[in-house]
């Protein structure tokens, strides 16, 4: 009670003359007052209820007002807690240095442990690397030295044999070319065995006047051939493999004696033009190695025997040419005047065999690459054997620095040999990962782990010791708190502080605030805002801070815009549009950071940046020029890479860049979303320069050009030839920027030093489209597999008669005729049905279905899918319109429409939403096989299209027209070709992924047939069937005896067919630029047919009105039907709007567009006189025989 009163008195002293509202909480263990007891308005806590003391007058000094001794203990406990906090504050102050040093020691130990661990690992790895490099150097030196020795040995062997032949001719007094060496095959066999040659042959030089006498001589001296037939004259093989005596005026170099004996007619085959290196060897008077080539053709003429290492077919060989002279050199090495080349001794050398038996058994993983004048052949040494890998450089590029190089062949003057046109081989030796792995062990990892464990133990010990010390300090603090409480109860506060050494004196400086006045410049404030986002500027008028803005006199601004982006984005999903922009801007941001460029903002597809602020720079123009060059290259490469994921035409996108230098007003435009902005004429001029530039070029102003020239970069600037009109400035002089390294400077960043982009040719574009198609169909296959697995897992027992995954699949895969076969005289047109049955919704499978992205397809399926799509791509003809690129465009439109199939206003639970979506879309969204069939039909619908309409094929009375009874000829042919290809045994795994039951197979077939034939919009019968079906499905039609399932499936069939029809002509319902592109290609294709006599009318005569009619009677009604279907969401409105706008645009500009197209085509086609000759020549029908589509094997059967 005494302590409580004392504390209460102290509170009075501190708050004298003031009314206070303290909240004193009495322990819940306090004695509960009796019901009759009067409760004073003191602070008593009873059962959790607080009674507040409102003013000082209500405080009662009566001890009884505060209850029992428990109240006193509670207050004392609170005082102890306060004192404990005070002690803790003192301890923190005293131990602050200790805590700092504790962290220093801990960080130091962590750093030392990391450094020691990394150093240990690095040291041991370097030791292993050193062992690897030393062993490899020894092996590579052995290979190089052995290759040089073997080359010398080959030269010596053939030189000796050649000298023997010369000596024999001189001893016998024989005149060349009439020389036949006895036992040539035996001598040649010795040379072959020594040099590992496939064959050795002698080629005498026969002059034109000696042709007849040589023919007689060879016929008379054929005994050495034995039973091998001889062609009794010098001959050549024709392209069809027959023998011809037309050998030209000469001279001649016929095959004569060979070892081994040939097995086919080769003796007297003229090799003068076949072996040009032989002539070079004669001119140089020196033996030469010929180019490397495959030995597969040698098996036609020479046997494969044991002495030729059993089999040589396919292994590369080099033809060695040893010139034979009529006389020897004089004793002093001087050639006599009569010395001349009279023959060539040749050998087919298997160079790869010389890499055998060079290294010990067990040493593997060394690549030997032979460079034969830009032709590369690679072997891998595996112990004592050298395995031929292929005809290209297959060494791992990361081992380039380990290359050992040597010339194969002993040439006195290598440069002279090369200047003469001969090929000089080089042998390059590289290690492989296999060899390096032999020297990689687990020792570094084990040793590193041990070191890490040791240091971890030390750090753990430190933590344990620190924890022990902390507990000890807490005990000391508790004791100090109790001691302090005793002191507090005995002495007033002032004395307590002195006793405890915690007296706080008033610092004179603390009562006098030091006011620091700091006037930051606007430039400095802008820099601080850009770094931190905070503004510390002074207030203006007491309400708002002064605006942050400044004038920067020397800056360079860039505007970079994606050309064709609007048209490109009109055919993409929003997510794809943002994928492109995010990827592009992220790359630009990365380059900007590296080049010290400040990004201002992005407006749509336009990227705005500036150099020269917030820190002014004298070289702002150079920095921006390098940045512009770097982003141009980066954008070109990025677009090519993104085409694989974003679809056709992405690789054709390019950026257009404008640069201008001048002053700008820069500052922070504050508001709800503060932004850093640039203003001024420089911004407007830059925007005009960008808009008047050209794609993939950097357009700069005269001011920027002058700034670059002032920095000695005049070689970067090229004046633009034509004048540019800029709004508000009139005609101005502008320049093109071409950043390139040169004598005056070089590009300063890695990104700007990239190689200039080279537009991909047609083959590369086709490969990118194939990659994109593979990605699309892979995702669809994953959806099929995901749903199938969910259905199969719902029940442990399955009906084998309908769901056999093995027997039915095998039957379908191996012999599709067991489940599907057309009757005699029927075509796939007869298969078209009014209703295609789609599966009903399976709610349980929908709940169990896993995320399709988690499905993993086998490598066999992915490989077969890629191969199938590649085959389809190459089955398309090189038409202007009906080609693989257009098929990809149709596929992209199909996928967009499929993704837009939605059911509006679905607010139920997720499972109910899926079922409602299934009902609203007639089952299309819940059946991935249907979606796969639609996409596949888009891919194959124009396979092997001849470039002319069906009416022309009927008129020409082609065989296909007869097969398909003059109905939907091109479409049926496409179905049969693509289907027969899919049924090939090579795609069995792919088929098993698409369907696994008979019912699935038949439904898949029905979908493909119906969808592809729906693209024939000119067939009257099909059109009548479709119109009638539409009326029954969507118009007021009295349905009798028709199930609800048939009603839904009919609507689904209509929606699917309209989807493919809209996609087939989707370019007419897309951006004007897209429409113009494909419209021009179709015009070109039809004009090409007209010029070749395969069309009666010039399309230019009817194209304008024809397009208007096409819009009015097909495109716009089709777009309206898409909307009436009610399942395509906003896409139906989008398609209808574009169709209407394109129709209006065509009506205004159509005649002008046709004139432009005709001007371009006039440069391609000949004059009218030549056209008349072509037309007269085409009447025979022979000229265009090759244009007829290929008949598929199924139809022909």
mmCIF file of C-alpha atoms in Angstrom, residues 434-591:
data_model
loop_
_atom_site.group_PDB
_atom_site.id
_atom_site.type_symbol
_atom_site.label_atom_id
_atom_site.label_comp_id
_atom_site.label_asym_id
_atom_site.label_seq_id
_atom_site.Cartn_x
_atom_site.Cartn_y
_atom_site.Cartn_z
ATOM 1 C CA UNK A 434 33.353 -38.814 -72.379
ATOM 2 C CA UNK A 435 37.123 -38.387 -72.095
ATOM 3 C CA UNK A 436 36.786 -35.569 -69.585
ATOM 4 C CA UNK A 437 34.371 -37.638 -67.489
ATOM 5 C CA UNK A 438 37.060 -40.317 -67.176
ATOM 6 C CA UNK A 439 39.092 -37.846 -65.144
ATOM 7 C CA UNK A 440 36.185 -36.455 -63.151
ATOM 8 C CA UNK A 441 35.692 -38.103 -59.771
ATOM 9 C CA UNK A 442 33.674 -37.495 -56.652
ATOM 10 C CA UNK A 443 36.784 -36.437 -54.734
ATOM 11 C CA UNK A 444 36.157 -32.655 -55.027
ATOM 12 C CA UNK A 445 32.568 -33.055 -53.861
ATOM 13 C CA UNK A 446 33.521 -35.317 -50.953
ATOM 14 C CA UNK A 447 36.375 -33.098 -49.822
ATOM 15 C CA UNK A 448 34.207 -30.022 -50.175
ATOM 16 C CA UNK A 449 31.467 -31.668 -48.145
ATOM 17 C CA UNK A 450 33.947 -32.535 -45.380
ATOM 18 C CA UNK A 451 35.219 -28.960 -45.237
ATOM 19 C CA UNK A 452 31.659 -27.666 -45.177
ATOM 20 C CA UNK A 453 30.773 -30.055 -42.354
ATOM 21 C CA UNK A 454 33.774 -28.886 -40.306
ATOM 22 C CA UNK A 455 32.851 -25.243 -40.715
ATOM 23 C CA UNK A 456 29.192 -26.001 -40.072
ATOM 24 C CA UNK A 457 30.215 -27.656 -36.807
ATOM 25 C CA UNK A 458 32.263 -24.571 -35.880
ATOM 26 C CA UNK A 459 29.348 -22.247 -36.653
ATOM 27 C CA UNK A 460 26.943 -24.475 -34.707
ATOM 28 C CA UNK A 461 29.340 -24.447 -31.770
ATOM 29 C CA UNK A 462 29.453 -20.672 -31.967
ATOM 30 C CA UNK A 463 25.650 -20.496 -31.932
ATOM 31 C CA UNK A 464 25.523 -22.881 -28.975
ATOM 32 C CA UNK A 465 28.046 -20.793 -27.055
ATOM 33 C CA UNK A 466 26.169 -17.601 -27.968
ATOM 34 C CA UNK A 467 22.886 -19.125 -26.811
ATOM 35 C CA UNK A 468 24.496 -20.103 -23.512
ATOM 36 C CA UNK A 469 25.781 -16.553 -23.060
ATOM 37 C CA UNK A 470 22.351 -15.113 -23.877
ATOM 38 C CA UNK A 471 20.675 -17.281 -21.238
ATOM 39 C CA UNK A 472 23.315 -16.229 -18.741
ATOM 40 C CA UNK A 473 22.688 -12.566 -19.612
ATOM 41 C CA UNK A 474 18.961 -13.037 -19.140
ATOM 42 C CA UNK A 475 19.555 -14.430 -15.636
ATOM 43 C CA UNK A 476 21.786 -11.457 -14.855
ATOM 44 C CA UNK A 477 19.113 -9.099 -16.168
ATOM 45 C CA UNK A 478 16.465 -10.758 -14.001
ATOM 46 C CA UNK A 479 18.643 -10.404 -10.922
ATOM 47 C CA UNK A 480 19.366 -6.784 -11.837
ATOM 48 C CA UNK A 481 15.658 -6.123 -12.224
ATOM 49 C CA UNK A 482 14.952 -7.455 -8.759
ATOM 50 C CA UNK A 483 17.807 -5.403 -7.357
ATOM 51 C CA UNK A 484 16.554 -2.334 -9.170
ATOM 52 C CA UNK A 485 13.073 -2.893 -7.789
ATOM 53 C CA UNK A 486 14.530 -2.888 -4.277
ATOM 54 C CA UNK A 487 16.416 0.314 -4.984
ATOM 55 C CA UNK A 488 13.326 1.866 -6.508
ATOM 56 C CA UNK A 489 11.296 1.056 -3.425
ATOM 57 C CA UNK A 490 13.861 2.682 -1.199
ATOM 58 C CA UNK A 491 14.935 5.763 -3.153
ATOM 59 C CA UNK A 492 13.269 8.361 -5.328
ATOM 60 C CA UNK A 493 13.816 8.252 -9.073
ATOM 61 C CA UNK A 494 16.561 10.842 -9.157
ATOM 62 C CA UNK A 495 18.673 9.005 -6.647
ATOM 63 C CA UNK A 496 17.926 5.676 -8.188
ATOM 64 C CA UNK A 497 19.355 6.830 -11.487
ATOM 65 C CA UNK A 498 22.490 8.036 -9.802
ATOM 66 C CA UNK A 499 22.918 4.823 -7.864
ATOM 67 C CA UNK A 500 22.424 2.706 -10.977
ATOM 68 C CA UNK A 501 24.654 4.979 -13.066
ATOM 69 C CA UNK A 502 21.814 5.925 -15.437
ATOM 70 C CA UNK A 503 21.585 9.634 -14.733
ATOM 71 C CA UNK A 504 20.386 11.446 -17.793
ATOM 72 C CA UNK A 505 21.536 14.977 -18.013
ATOM 73 C CA UNK A 506 19.861 17.426 -20.240
ATOM 74 C CA UNK A 507 21.881 18.132 -23.306
ATOM 75 C CA UNK A 508 21.806 21.758 -24.158
ATOM 76 C CA UNK A 509 21.998 20.872 -27.796
ATOM 77 C CA UNK A 510 18.938 18.646 -27.504
ATOM 78 C CA UNK A 511 16.744 21.536 -26.397
ATOM 79 C CA UNK A 512 17.894 23.676 -29.266
ATOM 80 C CA UNK A 513 16.936 22.096 -32.587
ATOM 81 C CA UNK A 514 19.408 22.617 -35.304
ATOM 82 C CA UNK A 515 17.552 23.512 -38.425
ATOM 83 C CA UNK A 516 19.272 22.568 -41.624
ATOM 84 C CA UNK A 517 18.143 24.415 -44.713
ATOM 85 C CA UNK A 518 18.727 22.455 -47.879
ATOM 86 C CA UNK A 519 17.609 23.754 -51.158
ATOM 87 C CA UNK A 520 17.937 20.896 -53.622
ATOM 88 C CA UNK A 521 18.050 21.798 -57.265
ATOM 89 C CA UNK A 522 15.251 20.605 -59.508
ATOM 90 C CA UNK A 523 17.679 18.338 -61.324
ATOM 91 C CA UNK A 524 18.752 16.752 -58.060
ATOM 92 C CA UNK A 525 15.150 16.271 -56.985
ATOM 93 C CA UNK A 526 14.345 14.572 -60.281
ATOM 94 C CA UNK A 527 17.278 12.192 -59.853
ATOM 95 C CA UNK A 528 16.168 11.379 -56.311
ATOM 96 C CA UNK A 529 12.606 10.744 -57.486
ATOM 97 C CA UNK A 530 13.760 8.393 -60.244
ATOM 98 C CA UNK A 531 15.849 6.448 -57.701
ATOM 99 C CA UNK A 532 13.490 6.349 -54.707
ATOM 100 C CA UNK A 533 10.090 7.598 -55.840
ATOM 101 C CA UNK A 534 10.083 10.190 -52.996
ATOM 102 C CA UNK A 535 9.803 13.950 -53.261
ATOM 103 C CA UNK A 536 11.285 16.135 -50.565
ATOM 104 C CA UNK A 537 10.613 19.450 -52.260
ATOM 105 C CA UNK A 538 9.266 22.346 -50.257
ATOM 106 C CA UNK A 539 5.579 23.201 -50.262
ATOM 107 C CA UNK A 540 4.229 25.905 -52.510
ATOM 108 C CA UNK A 541 1.512 28.072 -51.030
ATOM 109 C CA UNK A 542 1.336 25.832 -47.998
ATOM 110 C CA UNK A 543 -0.630 23.180 -49.848
ATOM 111 C CA UNK A 544 1.410 21.514 -52.618
ATOM 112 C CA UNK A 545 5.049 20.818 -53.143
ATOM 113 C CA UNK A 546 6.920 22.611 -55.865
ATOM 114 C CA UNK A 547 6.759 20.677 -59.169
ATOM 115 C CA UNK A 548 9.835 18.619 -60.076
ATOM 116 C CA UNK A 549 10.841 19.690 -63.579
ATOM 117 C CA UNK A 550 13.953 20.842 -65.383
ATOM 118 C CA UNK A 551 15.245 21.621 -68.865
ATOM 119 C CA UNK A 552 17.844 19.272 -70.319
ATOM 120 C CA UNK A 553 19.572 20.858 -73.279
ATOM 121 C CA UNK A 554 21.505 17.896 -74.687
ATOM 122 C CA UNK A 555 19.525 14.699 -75.066
ATOM 123 C CA UNK A 556 18.707 12.135 -77.736
ATOM 124 C CA UNK A 557 15.231 10.599 -77.842
ATOM 125 C CA UNK A 558 14.245 7.320 -79.508
ATOM 126 C CA UNK A 559 10.879 6.110 -80.706
ATOM 127 C CA UNK A 560 10.780 2.416 -81.729
ATOM 128 C CA UNK A 561 7.572 1.057 -83.232
ATOM 129 C CA UNK A 562 6.653 -2.465 -84.397
ATOM 130 C CA UNK A 563 5.695 -2.301 -88.075
ATOM 131 C CA UNK A 564 2.585 -4.334 -88.846
ATOM 132 C CA UNK A 565 1.783 -4.868 -85.186
ATOM 133 C CA UNK A 566 -1.830 -3.743 -85.474
ATOM 134 C CA UNK A 567 -2.548 -6.195 -88.276
ATOM 135 C CA UNK A 568 -0.610 -8.962 -86.527
ATOM 136 C CA UNK A 569 -2.410 -8.479 -83.225
ATOM 137 C CA UNK A 570 -5.830 -8.517 -84.916
ATOM 138 C CA UNK A 571 -5.523 -12.274 -85.463
ATOM 139 C CA UNK A 572 -4.077 -13.136 -82.045
ATOM 140 C CA UNK A 573 -5.350 -13.802 -78.597
ATOM 141 C CA UNK A 574 -4.764 -10.996 -76.043
ATOM 142 C CA UNK A 575 -2.353 -13.237 -74.136
ATOM 143 C CA UNK A 576 -0.274 -13.725 -77.295
ATOM 144 C CA UNK A 577 -0.184 -9.957 -77.908
ATOM 145 C CA UNK A 578 1.124 -9.367 -74.405
ATOM 146 C CA UNK A 579 3.605 -12.228 -74.710
ATOM 147 C CA UNK A 580 5.150 -10.489 -77.701
ATOM 148 C CA UNK A 581 5.234 -7.047 -76.105
ATOM 149 C CA UNK A 582 6.523 -8.295 -72.760
ATOM 150 C CA UNK A 583 9.286 -10.308 -74.416
ATOM 151 C CA UNK A 584 10.228 -7.406 -76.680
ATOM 152 C CA UNK A 585 10.182 -4.732 -73.995
ATOM 153 C CA UNK A 586 12.035 -6.936 -71.517
ATOM 154 C CA UNK A 587 14.832 -7.350 -74.061
ATOM 155 C CA UNK A 588 14.854 -3.608 -74.771
ATOM 156 C CA UNK A 589 14.985 -2.855 -71.039
ATOM 157 C CA UNK A 590 17.918 -5.202 -70.610
ATOM 158 C CA UNK A 591 19.837 -3.528 -73.439
#
